[in-house]
Amino acid sequence: MVPAVAVADALRADGARVIFVGGERAERTLVPQAGYELRTIAVEGLSRTNPLKAARAVVKAVAAVATAIRILRSVRPAAVMGGGGYVAGPVGLAAVLLRIPLVLTEADSHLGLSNRLLARFARRVCLAFPIDGRTGERYLVTGRPVPAPATDLRAARERFGLREGERCVLVFGGSLGARSINDAGIEAFAGAPYRVLHAAGSRDYEALRARVPPEGYDLREYIDRFGEALLACELCVARAGGSIFEIAAHGRAAILVPYPHATADHQTANARWMAEGGAAVVIPDRELTPERLRAKVDALMADPERLRAMGDAAAALARPDAAQRIAAELLAAAAP
């Protein structure tokens, strides 16, 4: 949702009307909160391990295409953007069948199933990362759209109660959280000489509350205006999904622990891209322990020059104009 809303904001700034088509997950709340109309379809992900669930998903997808066709005929958009994922598949196919210009976006270093199936029909496929074999006029590396970064450092530090000269490590793992990072972090940083701000996510938050170290540890389920948390910290500990572009946009060093079960292991590729750019240290999930995490964080926090260099490298990898570039591609596709 973060990239889609960022592009929608850029389109709205150019005077375009934006309507979302989505399912029943986070978009149900996030799209109206962002000020956009949401039309819904019933669809689910394609299971790769359960044949019955896979068959059910296919049946739902066929029905979702019919629903998407009705929505697009009602709305009559000048162009459609597919944000990847299983919701985008039926809507993108409906756009193709109705001959509505289609622009696709891919937020990871691996082209997802929906985008692979639809790419040949798209006017443009906007990539967050260069992808082997995805070159030529149809493909454009734009980076991943993210919200405009927070800029008021003083206000961000005051929000999280950071005192003058106090340093901060930000730990996070998405809306649900990352269990291995949550478990390692809550044990690793007891008695740390820096503040820890930890966004645990909804799944693990209650279980972690009883294990919070007595001092210097700020555990939260969720942090809104997340850019302020990124701005307030010196170092991030996180997964290696699309959030790495938000880390880069704020010029922050990172310790990345890629999710080991991501499709095509794309988070490892994402993390490698950050590490090769000098912006991150990578710890494989299977090698993550509280002791190793604490040692890595302590070493970086004790070396301000290296932290600063990693932050500068992260900023150099950022693509702050990604949303505007994708919006421009959509407007060009929509032109008569």
mmCIF file with all atom_site columns, N, CA, C and O in Angstrom, residues 90-120:
data_model
loop_
_atom_site.group_PDB
_atom_site.id
_atom_site.type_symbol
_atom_site.label_atom_id
_atom_site.label_alt_id
_atom_site.label_comp_id
_atom_site.label_asym_id
_atom_site.label_entity_id
_atom_site.label_seq_id
_atom_site.pdbx_PDB_ins_code
_atom_site.Cartn_x
_atom_site.Cartn_y
_atom_site.Cartn_z
_atom_site.occupancy
_atom_site.B_iso_or_equiv
_atom_site.pdbx_formal_charge
_atom_site.auth_seq_id
_atom_site.auth_comp_id
_atom_site.auth_asym_id
_atom_site.auth_atom_id
_atom_site.pdbx_PDB_model_num
ATOM 1   N N  . PRO A 1 90  ? -6.341  -9.693  -11.409 1.00 0.00 ? 90  PRO A N  1
ATOM 2   C CA . PRO A 1 90  ? -7.648  -9.568  -12.060 1.00 0.00 ? 90  PRO A CA 1
ATOM 3   C C  . PRO A 1 90  ? -7.931  -8.169  -12.597 1.00 0.00 ? 90  PRO A C  1
ATOM 4   O O  . PRO A 1 90  ? -8.524  -8.022  -13.675 1.00 0.00 ? 90  PRO A O  1
ATOM 5   N N  . VAL A 1 91  ? -7.514  -7.140  -11.880 1.00 0.00 ? 91  VAL A N  1
ATOM 6   C CA . VAL A 1 91  ? -7.770  -5.775  -12.334 1.00 0.00 ? 91  VAL A CA 1
ATOM 7   C C  . VAL A 1 91  ? -6.933  -5.475  -13.573 1.00 0.00 ? 91  VAL A C  1
ATOM 8   O O  . VAL A 1 91  ? -7.408  -4.863  -14.533 1.00 0.00 ? 91  VAL A O  1
ATOM 9   N N  . GLY A 1 92  ? -5.684  -5.909  -13.565 1.00 0.00 ? 92  GLY A N  1
ATOM 10  C CA . GLY A 1 92  ? -4.841  -5.709  -14.737 1.00 0.00 ? 92  GLY A CA 1
ATOM 11  C C  . GLY A 1 92  ? -5.372  -6.437  -15.953 1.00 0.00 ? 92  GLY A C  1
ATOM 12  O O  . GLY A 1 92  ? -5.388  -5.891  -17.072 1.00 0.00 ? 92  GLY A O  1
ATOM 13  N N  . LEU A 1 93  ? -5.835  -7.673  -15.755 1.00 0.00 ? 93  LEU A N  1
ATOM 14  C CA . LEU A 1 93  ? -6.400  -8.424  -16.887 1.00 0.00 ? 93  LEU A CA 1
ATOM 15  C C  . LEU A 1 93  ? -7.670  -7.756  -17.393 1.00 0.00 ? 93  LEU A C  1
ATOM 16  O O  . LEU A 1 93  ? -7.899  -7.672  -18.606 1.00 0.00 ? 93  LEU A O  1
ATOM 17  N N  . ALA A 1 94  ? -8.480  -7.244  -16.475 1.00 0.00 ? 94  ALA A N  1
ATOM 18  C CA . ALA A 1 94  ? -9.688  -6.522  -16.895 1.00 0.00 ? 94  ALA A CA 1
ATOM 19  C C  . ALA A 1 94  ? -9.318  -5.302  -17.742 1.00 0.00 ? 94  ALA A C  1
ATOM 20  O O  . ALA A 1 94  ? -9.978  -5.007  -18.746 1.00 0.00 ? 94  ALA A O  1
ATOM 21  N N  . ALA A 1 95  ? -8.268  -4.595  -17.336 1.00 0.00 ? 95  ALA A N  1
ATOM 22  C CA . ALA A 1 95  ? -7.822  -3.442  -18.118 1.00 0.00 ? 95  ALA A CA 1
ATOM 23  C C  . ALA A 1 95  ? -7.384  -3.860  -19.514 1.00 0.00 ? 95  ALA A C  1
ATOM 24  O O  . ALA A 1 95  ? -7.703  -3.193  -20.519 1.00 0.00 ? 95  ALA A O  1
ATOM 25  N N  . VAL A 1 96  ? -6.657  -4.970  -19.603 1.00 0.00 ? 96  VAL A N  1
ATOM 26  C CA . VAL A 1 96  ? -6.211  -5.468  -20.911 1.00 0.00 ? 96  VAL A CA 1
ATOM 27  C C  . VAL A 1 96  ? -7.416  -5.811  -21.784 1.00 0.00 ? 96  VAL A C  1
ATOM 28  O O  . VAL A 1 96  ? -7.478  -5.443  -22.972 1.00 0.00 ? 96  VAL A O  1
ATOM 29  N N  . LEU A 1 97  ? -8.398  -6.514  -21.219 1.00 0.00 ? 97  LEU A N  1
ATOM 30  C CA . LEU A 1 97  ? -9.581  -6.920  -21.986 1.00 0.00 ? 97  LEU A CA 1
ATOM 31  C C  . LEU A 1 97  ? -10.392 -5.720  -22.459 1.00 0.00 ? 97  LEU A C  1
ATOM 32  O O  . LEU A 1 97  ? -11.007 -5.757  -23.542 1.00 0.00 ? 97  LEU A O  1
ATOM 33  N N  . LEU A 1 98  ? -10.388 -4.641  -21.658 1.00 0.00 ? 98  LEU A N  1
ATOM 34  C CA . LEU A 1 98  ? -11.130 -3.426  -22.027 1.00 0.00 ? 98  LEU A CA 1
ATOM 35  C C  . LEU A 1 98  ? -10.274 -2.428  -22.797 1.00 0.00 ? 98  LEU A C  1
ATOM 36  O O  . LEU A 1 98  ? -10.729 -1.322  -23.087 1.00 0.00 ? 98  LEU A O  1
ATOM 37  N N  . ARG A 1 99  ? -9.043  -2.807  -23.099 1.00 0.00 ? 99  ARG A N  1
ATOM 38  C CA . ARG A 1 99  ? -8.106  -1.975  -23.857 1.00 0.00 ? 99  ARG A CA 1
ATOM 39  C C  . ARG A 1 99  ? -7.834  -0.639  -23.162 1.00 0.00 ? 99  ARG A C  1
ATOM 40  O O  . ARG A 1 99  ? -7.745  0.420   -23.807 1.00 0.00 ? 99  ARG A O  1
ATOM 41  N N  . ILE A 1 100 ? -7.710  -0.687  -21.866 1.00 0.00 ? 100 ILE A N  1
ATOM 42  C CA . ILE A 1 100 ? -7.329  0.486   -21.081 1.00 0.00 ? 100 ILE A CA 1
ATOM 43  C C  . ILE A 1 100 ? -5.828  0.430   -20.855 1.00 0.00 ? 100 ILE A C  1
ATOM 44  O O  . ILE A 1 100 ? -5.296  -0.623  -20.471 1.00 0.00 ? 100 ILE A O  1
ATOM 45  N N  . PRO A 1 101 ? -5.078  1.497   -21.099 1.00 0.00 ? 101 PRO A N  1
ATOM 46  C CA . PRO A 1 101 ? -3.623  1.469   -20.913 1.00 0.00 ? 101 PRO A CA 1
ATOM 47  C C  . PRO A 1 101 ? -3.248  1.006   -19.495 1.00 0.00 ? 101 PRO A C  1
ATOM 48  O O  . PRO A 1 101 ? -3.826  1.458   -18.503 1.00 0.00 ? 101 PRO A O  1
ATOM 49  N N  . LEU A 1 102 ? -2.265  0.111   -19.431 1.00 0.00 ? 102 LEU A N  1
ATOM 50  C CA . LEU A 1 102 ? -1.854  -0.505  -18.169 1.00 0.00 ? 102 LEU A CA 1
ATOM 51  C C  . LEU A 1 102 ? -0.388  -0.197  -17.894 1.00 0.00 ? 102 LEU A C  1
ATOM 52  O O  . LEU A 1 102 ? 0.469   -0.385  -18.768 1.00 0.00 ? 102 LEU A O  1
ATOM 53  N N  . VAL A 1 103 ? -0.112  0.279   -16.699 1.00 0.00 ? 103 VAL A N  1
ATOM 54  C CA . VAL A 1 103 ? 1.259   0.481   -16.221 1.00 0.00 ? 103 VAL A CA 1
ATOM 55  C C  . VAL A 1 103 ? 1.429   -0.376  -14.973 1.00 0.00 ? 103 VAL A C  1
ATOM 56  O O  . VAL A 1 103 ? 0.584   -0.346  -14.064 1.00 0.00 ? 103 VAL A O  1
ATOM 57  N N  . LEU A 1 104 ? 2.506   -1.143  -14.914 1.00 0.00 ? 104 LEU A N  1
ATOM 58  C CA . LEU A 1 104 ? 2.764   -2.027  -13.772 1.00 0.00 ? 104 LEU A CA 1
ATOM 59  C C  . LEU A 1 104 ? 3.916   -1.490  -12.937 1.00 0.00 ? 104 LEU A C  1
ATOM 60  O O  . LEU A 1 104 ? 4.823   -0.839  -13.461 1.00 0.00 ? 104 LEU A O  1
ATOM 61  N N  . THR A 1 105 ? 3.873   -1.785  -11.637 1.00 0.00 ? 105 THR A N  1
ATOM 62  C CA . THR A 1 105 ? 4.991   -1.462  -10.753 1.00 0.00 ? 105 THR A CA 1
ATOM 63  C C  . THR A 1 105 ? 5.402   -2.722  -10.010 1.00 0.00 ? 105 THR A C  1
ATOM 64  O O  . THR A 1 105 ? 4.553   -3.537  -9.639  1.00 0.00 ? 105 THR A O  1
ATOM 65  N N  . GLU A 1 106 ? 6.694   -2.869  -9.801  1.00 0.00 ? 106 GLU A N  1
ATOM 66  C CA . GLU A 1 106 ? 7.244   -4.010  -9.048  1.00 0.00 ? 106 GLU A CA 1
ATOM 67  C C  . GLU A 1 106 ? 8.153   -3.476  -7.958  1.00 0.00 ? 106 GLU A C  1
ATOM 68  O O  . GLU A 1 106 ? 9.139   -2.800  -8.243  1.00 0.00 ? 106 GLU A O  1
ATOM 69  N N  . ALA A 1 107 ? 7.806   -3.785  -6.700  1.00 0.00 ? 107 ALA A N  1
ATOM 70  C CA . ALA A 1 107 ? 8.514   -3.204  -5.556  1.00 0.00 ? 107 ALA A CA 1
ATOM 71  C C  . ALA A 1 107 ? 9.710   -4.023  -5.103  1.00 0.00 ? 107 ALA A C  1
ATOM 72  O O  . ALA A 1 107 ? 10.486  -3.564  -4.267  1.00 0.00 ? 107 ALA A O  1
ATOM 73  N N  . ASP A 1 108 ? 9.877   -5.239  -5.649  1.00 0.00 ? 108 ASP A N  1
ATOM 74  C CA . ASP A 1 108 ? 10.952  -6.120  -5.190  1.00 0.00 ? 108 ASP A CA 1
ATOM 75  C C  . ASP A 1 108 ? 11.926  -6.428  -6.319  1.00 0.00 ? 108 ASP A C  1
ATOM 76  O O  . ASP A 1 108 ? 11.718  -6.038  -7.463  1.00 0.00 ? 108 ASP A O  1
ATOM 77  N N  . SER A 1 109 ? 12.977  -7.160  -5.974  1.00 0.00 ? 109 SER A N  1
ATOM 78  C CA . SER A 1 109 ? 13.996  -7.507  -6.964  1.00 0.00 ? 109 SER A CA 1
ATOM 79  C C  . SER A 1 109 ? 13.634  -8.771  -7.728  1.00 0.00 ? 109 SER A C  1
ATOM 80  O O  . SER A 1 109 ? 14.479  -9.377  -8.385  1.00 0.00 ? 109 SER A O  1
ATOM 81  N N  . HIS A 1 110 ? 12.376  -9.170  -7.645  1.00 0.00 ? 110 HIS A N  1
ATOM 82  C CA . HIS A 1 110 ? 11.859  -10.341 -8.351  1.00 0.00 ? 110 HIS A CA 1
ATOM 83  C C  . HIS A 1 110 ? 10.481  -9.981  -8.882  1.00 0.00 ? 110 HIS A C  1
ATOM 84  O O  . HIS A 1 110 ? 9.649   -9.447  -8.150  1.00 0.00 ? 110 HIS A O  1
ATOM 85  N N  . LEU A 1 111 ? 10.229  -10.249 -10.161 1.00 0.00 ? 111 LEU A N  1
ATOM 86  C CA . LEU A 1 111 ? 8.938   -9.930  -10.750 1.00 0.00 ? 111 LEU A CA 1
ATOM 87  C C  . LEU A 1 111 ? 7.906   -10.956 -10.274 1.00 0.00 ? 111 LEU A C  1
ATOM 88  O O  . LEU A 1 111 ? 8.065   -12.162 -10.491 1.00 0.00 ? 111 LEU A O  1
ATOM 89  N N  . GLY A 1 112 ? 6.861   -10.486 -9.587  1.00 0.00 ? 112 GLY A N  1
ATOM 90  C CA . GLY A 1 112 ? 5.838   -11.372 -9.055  1.00 0.00 ? 112 GLY A CA 1
ATOM 91  C C  . GLY A 1 112 ? 4.994   -12.003 -10.143 1.00 0.00 ? 112 GLY A C  1
ATOM 92  O O  . GLY A 1 112 ? 5.029   -11.605 -11.314 1.00 0.00 ? 112 GLY A O  1
ATOM 93  N N  . LEU A 1 113 ? 4.188   -12.997 -9.743  1.00 0.00 ? 113 LEU A N  1
ATOM 94  C CA . LEU A 1 113 ? 3.415   -13.773 -10.712 1.00 0.00 ? 113 LEU A CA 1
ATOM 95  C C  . LEU A 1 113 ? 2.482   -12.894 -11.532 1.00 0.00 ? 113 LEU A C  1
ATOM 96  O O  . LEU A 1 113 ? 2.435   -12.990 -12.762 1.00 0.00 ? 113 LEU A O  1
ATOM 97  N N  . SER A 1 114 ? 1.717   -12.035 -10.870 1.00 0.00 ? 114 SER A N  1
ATOM 98  C CA . SER A 1 114 ? 0.785   -11.171 -11.610 1.00 0.00 ? 114 SER A CA 1
ATOM 99  C C  . SER A 1 114 ? 1.522   -10.315 -12.628 1.00 0.00 ? 114 SER A C  1
ATOM 100 O O  . SER A 1 114 ? 1.088   -10.183 -13.781 1.00 0.00 ? 114 SER A O  1
ATOM 101 N N  . ASN A 1 115 ? 2.625   -9.729  -12.217 1.00 0.00 ? 115 ASN A N  1
ATOM 102 C CA . ASN A 1 115 ? 3.380   -8.874  -13.134 1.00 0.00 ? 115 ASN A CA 1
ATOM 103 C C  . ASN A 1 115 ? 4.019   -9.667  -14.268 1.00 0.00 ? 115 ASN A C  1
ATOM 104 O O  . ASN A 1 115 ? 4.110   -9.178  -15.401 1.00 0.00 ? 115 ASN A O  1
ATOM 105 N N  . ARG A 1 116 ? 4.463   -10.887 -13.973 1.00 0.00 ? 116 ARG A N  1
ATOM 106 C CA . ARG A 1 116 ? 5.027   -11.709 -15.050 1.00 0.00 ? 116 ARG A CA 1
ATOM 107 C C  . ARG A 1 116 ? 3.968   -12.015 -16.114 1.00 0.00 ? 116 ARG A C  1
ATOM 108 O O  . ARG A 1 116 ? 4.251   -12.001 -17.313 1.00 0.00 ? 116 ARG A O  1
ATOM 109 N N  . LEU A 1 117 ? 2.747   -12.299 -15.667 1.00 0.00 ? 117 LEU A N  1
ATOM 110 C CA . LEU A 1 117 ? 1.687   -12.633 -16.615 1.00 0.00 ? 117 LEU A CA 1
ATOM 111 C C  . LEU A 1 117 ? 1.213   -11.425 -17.405 1.00 0.00 ? 117 LEU A C  1
ATOM 112 O O  . LEU A 1 117 ? 0.809   -11.552 -18.573 1.00 0.00 ? 117 LEU A O  1
ATOM 113 N N  . LEU A 1 118 ? 1.259   -10.252 -16.791 1.00 0.00 ? 118 LEU A N  1
ATOM 114 C CA . LEU A 1 118 ? 0.701   -9.051  -17.429 1.00 0.00 ? 118 LEU A CA 1
ATOM 115 C C  . LEU A 1 118 ? 1.742   -8.203  -18.154 1.00 0.00 ? 118 LEU A C  1
ATOM 116 O O  . LEU A 1 118 ? 1.373   -7.307  -18.926 1.00 0.00 ? 118 LEU A O  1
ATOM 117 N N  . ALA A 1 119 ? 3.036   -8.436  -17.919 1.00 0.00 ? 119 ALA A N  1
ATOM 118 C CA . ALA A 1 119 ? 4.074   -7.529  -18.416 1.00 0.00 ? 119 ALA A CA 1
ATOM 119 C C  . ALA A 1 119 ? 4.002   -7.323  -19.923 1.00 0.00 ? 119 ALA A C  1
ATOM 120 O O  . ALA A 1 119 ? 4.201   -6.205  -20.418 1.00 0.00 ? 119 ALA A O  1
ATOM 121 N N  . ARG A 1 120 ? 3.703   -8.378  -20.679 1.00 0.00 ? 120 ARG A N  1
ATOM 122 C CA . ARG A 1 120 ? 3.704   -8.252  -22.145 1.00 0.00 ? 120 ARG A CA 1
ATOM 123 C C  . ARG A 1 120 ? 2.611   -7.311  -22.648 1.00 0.00 ? 120 ARG A C  1
ATOM 124 O O  . ARG A 1 120 ? 2.680   -6.834  -23.786 1.00 0.00 ? 120 ARG A O  1
#
